[in-house]
Amino acid sequence: MANERLRASISANAATIQSVALQVGVDPKTVERWITTDRTPHRTHRWKTATFLGVDEVYLWPSIARQAETASASELVTYYPHRGVVPVDLWSSLIDNAVSHVEVLVYAGLFLFDGHPELAERLSRKARAGAQVRILLGNPTPEVLRQRGEEEGIGADLAKRG
């Protein structure tokens, strides 16, 4: 079975089998086999090919989706697909159990302060105890923030929260 996604991606990028082979560091016949026999390349070759073509490697080789999922999960203790399913007390315990660093990266972070009114005092206590506390807030003007607001169905309200 042929890998039509790989073939189409090469064509869409005005690339050739030879240019992909050169970029990835393999023989052109190897790239041909990836296309004609739907052979899955080694991980580093997949990454280089996907990067060169500007697509996700799972798009080019859907059969690795389970493999990527398993590899990612093995490096995680727990995975929460979005913040709404994170246990409420976990945020507090993460801060309370931190010893040297507490770092928060959010666009606005209102959900943290709304759900934990004592958060500012908790962070202040950590800093007084010697922990480095960094809070990084997102810039409310970039295009990415506008797109995220659309994806979450709240439009410009996400940017206004910054």
PDB file of N, CA and C in Angstrom, residues 3-17 19-20 35 49-55 59-60:
ATOM      1  N   ASN A   3       2.115   5.184   0.415  1.00  0.00           N
ATOM      2  CA  ASN A   3       1.925   6.276   1.369  1.00  0.00           C
ATOM      3  C   ASN A   3       1.628   7.536   0.560  1.00  0.00           C
ATOM      4  N   GLU A   4       0.350   7.748   0.279  1.00  0.00           N
ATOM      5  CA  GLU A   4      -0.068   8.889  -0.540  1.00  0.00           C
ATOM      6  C   GLU A   4       0.113  10.210   0.186  1.00  0.00           C
ATOM      7  N   ARG A   5       0.040  10.195   1.501  1.00  0.00           N
ATOM      8  CA  ARG A   5       0.245  11.444   2.249  1.00  0.00           C
ATOM      9  C   ARG A   5       1.673  11.939   2.079  1.00  0.00           C
ATOM     10  N   LEU A   6       2.619  11.021   2.148  1.00  0.00           N
ATOM     11  CA  LEU A   6       4.018  11.400   1.962  1.00  0.00           C
ATOM     12  C   LEU A   6       4.239  11.885   0.539  1.00  0.00           C
ATOM     13  N   ARG A   7       3.708  11.151  -0.424  1.00  0.00           N
ATOM     14  CA  ARG A   7       3.850  11.539  -1.834  1.00  0.00           C
ATOM     15  C   ARG A   7       3.259  12.937  -2.061  1.00  0.00           C
ATOM     16  N   ALA A   8       2.064  13.175  -1.529  1.00  0.00           N
ATOM     17  CA  ALA A   8       1.390  14.461  -1.723  1.00  0.00           C
ATOM     18  C   ALA A   8       2.138  15.593  -1.021  1.00  0.00           C
ATOM     19  N   SER A   9       2.668  15.329   0.143  1.00  0.00           N
ATOM     20  CA  SER A   9       3.404  16.358   0.882  1.00  0.00           C
ATOM     21  C   SER A   9       4.688  16.744   0.158  1.00  0.00           C
ATOM     22  N   ILE A  10       5.358  15.764  -0.412  1.00  0.00           N
ATOM     23  CA  ILE A  10       6.562  16.054  -1.193  1.00  0.00           C
ATOM     24  C   ILE A  10       6.182  16.930  -2.382  1.00  0.00           C
ATOM     25  N   SER A  11       5.138  16.559  -3.062  1.00  0.00           N
ATOM     26  CA  SER A  11       4.683  17.322  -4.224  1.00  0.00           C
ATOM     27  C   SER A  11       4.225  18.723  -3.833  1.00  0.00           C
ATOM     28  N   ALA A  12       3.459  18.838  -2.759  1.00  0.00           N
ATOM     29  CA  ALA A  12       2.932  20.135  -2.320  1.00  0.00           C
ATOM     30  C   ALA A  12       4.045  21.101  -1.930  1.00  0.00           C
ATOM     31  N   ASN A  13       5.185  20.568  -1.533  1.00  0.00           N
ATOM     32  CA  ASN A  13       6.316  21.407  -1.146  1.00  0.00           C
ATOM     33  C   ASN A  13       7.295  21.628  -2.299  1.00  0.00           C
ATOM     34  N   ALA A  14       6.888  21.212  -3.489  1.00  0.00           N
ATOM     35  CA  ALA A  14       7.744  21.324  -4.669  1.00  0.00           C
ATOM     36  C   ALA A  14       9.105  20.672  -4.410  1.00  0.00           C
ATOM     37  N   ALA A  15       9.077  19.612  -3.617  1.00  0.00           N
ATOM     38  CA  ALA A  15      10.290  18.862  -3.318  1.00  0.00           C
ATOM     39  C   ALA A  15      10.346  17.644  -4.241  1.00  0.00           C
ATOM     40  N   THR A  16      11.416  16.911  -4.134  1.00  0.00           N
ATOM     41  CA  THR A  16      11.580  15.674  -4.897  1.00  0.00           C
ATOM     42  C   THR A  16      12.030  14.582  -3.945  1.00  0.00           C
ATOM     43  N   ILE A  17      11.962  13.367  -4.405  1.00  0.00           N
ATOM     44  CA  ILE A  17      12.480  12.249  -3.611  1.00  0.00           C
ATOM     45  C   ILE A  17      13.946  12.488  -3.289  1.00  0.00           C
ATOM     46  N   SER A  19      15.533  15.422  -3.060  1.00  0.00           N
ATOM     47  CA  SER A  19      15.748  16.504  -2.093  1.00  0.00           C
ATOM     48  C   SER A  19      15.399  16.053  -0.676  1.00  0.00           C
ATOM     49  N   VAL A  20      14.358  15.223  -0.551  1.00  0.00           N
ATOM     50  CA  VAL A  20      14.015  14.682   0.766  1.00  0.00           C
ATOM     51  C   VAL A  20      15.156  13.795   1.247  1.00  0.00           C
ATOM     52  N   ILE A  35       7.474   5.541   0.349  1.00  0.00           N
ATOM     53  CA  ILE A  35       6.262   5.902  -0.403  1.00  0.00           C
ATOM     54  C   ILE A  35       5.583   4.657  -0.967  1.00  0.00           C
ATOM     55  N   THR A  49      12.146  14.332   8.048  1.00  0.00           N
ATOM     56  CA  THR A  49      11.261  14.404   6.878  1.00  0.00           C
ATOM     57  C   THR A  49      10.073  15.304   7.163  1.00  0.00           C
ATOM     58  N   ALA A  50       9.423  15.096   8.294  1.00  0.00           N
ATOM     59  CA  ALA A  50       8.246  15.893   8.651  1.00  0.00           C
ATOM     60  C   ALA A  50       8.609  17.369   8.788  1.00  0.00           C
ATOM     61  N   THR A  51       9.741  17.643   9.406  1.00  0.00           N
ATOM     62  CA  THR A  51      10.182  19.033   9.563  1.00  0.00           C
ATOM     63  C   THR A  51      10.473  19.661   8.205  1.00  0.00           C
ATOM     64  N   PHE A  52      11.165  18.944   7.364  1.00  0.00           N
ATOM     65  CA  PHE A  52      11.494  19.438   6.025  1.00  0.00           C
ATOM     66  C   PHE A  52      10.226  19.739   5.217  1.00  0.00           C
ATOM     67  N   LEU A  53       9.218  18.881   5.364  1.00  0.00           N
ATOM     68  CA  LEU A  53       7.979  19.052   4.603  1.00  0.00           C
ATOM     69  C   LEU A  53       6.962  19.947   5.315  1.00  0.00           C
ATOM     70  N   GLY A  54       7.246  20.310   6.563  1.00  0.00           N
ATOM     71  CA  GLY A  54       6.364  21.203   7.301  1.00  0.00           C
ATOM     72  C   GLY A  54       5.045  20.579   7.712  1.00  0.00           C
ATOM     73  N   VAL A  55       5.074  19.271   8.009  1.00  0.00           N
ATOM     74  CA  VAL A  55       3.868  18.571   8.459  1.00  0.00           C
ATOM     75  C   VAL A  55       4.202  17.735   9.687  1.00  0.00           C
ATOM     76  N   TYR A  59       0.859  12.664  10.721  1.00  0.00           N
ATOM     77  CA  TYR A  59       0.085  12.822   9.488  1.00  0.00           C
ATOM     78  C   TYR A  59       0.703  11.966   8.376  1.00  0.00           C
ATOM     79  N   LEU A  60       2.031  11.990   8.283  1.00  0.00           N
ATOM     80  CA  LEU A  60       2.706  11.227   7.230  1.00  0.00           C
ATOM     81  C   LEU A  60       2.668   9.719   7.484  1.00  0.00           C
TER      82      LEU A  60
END
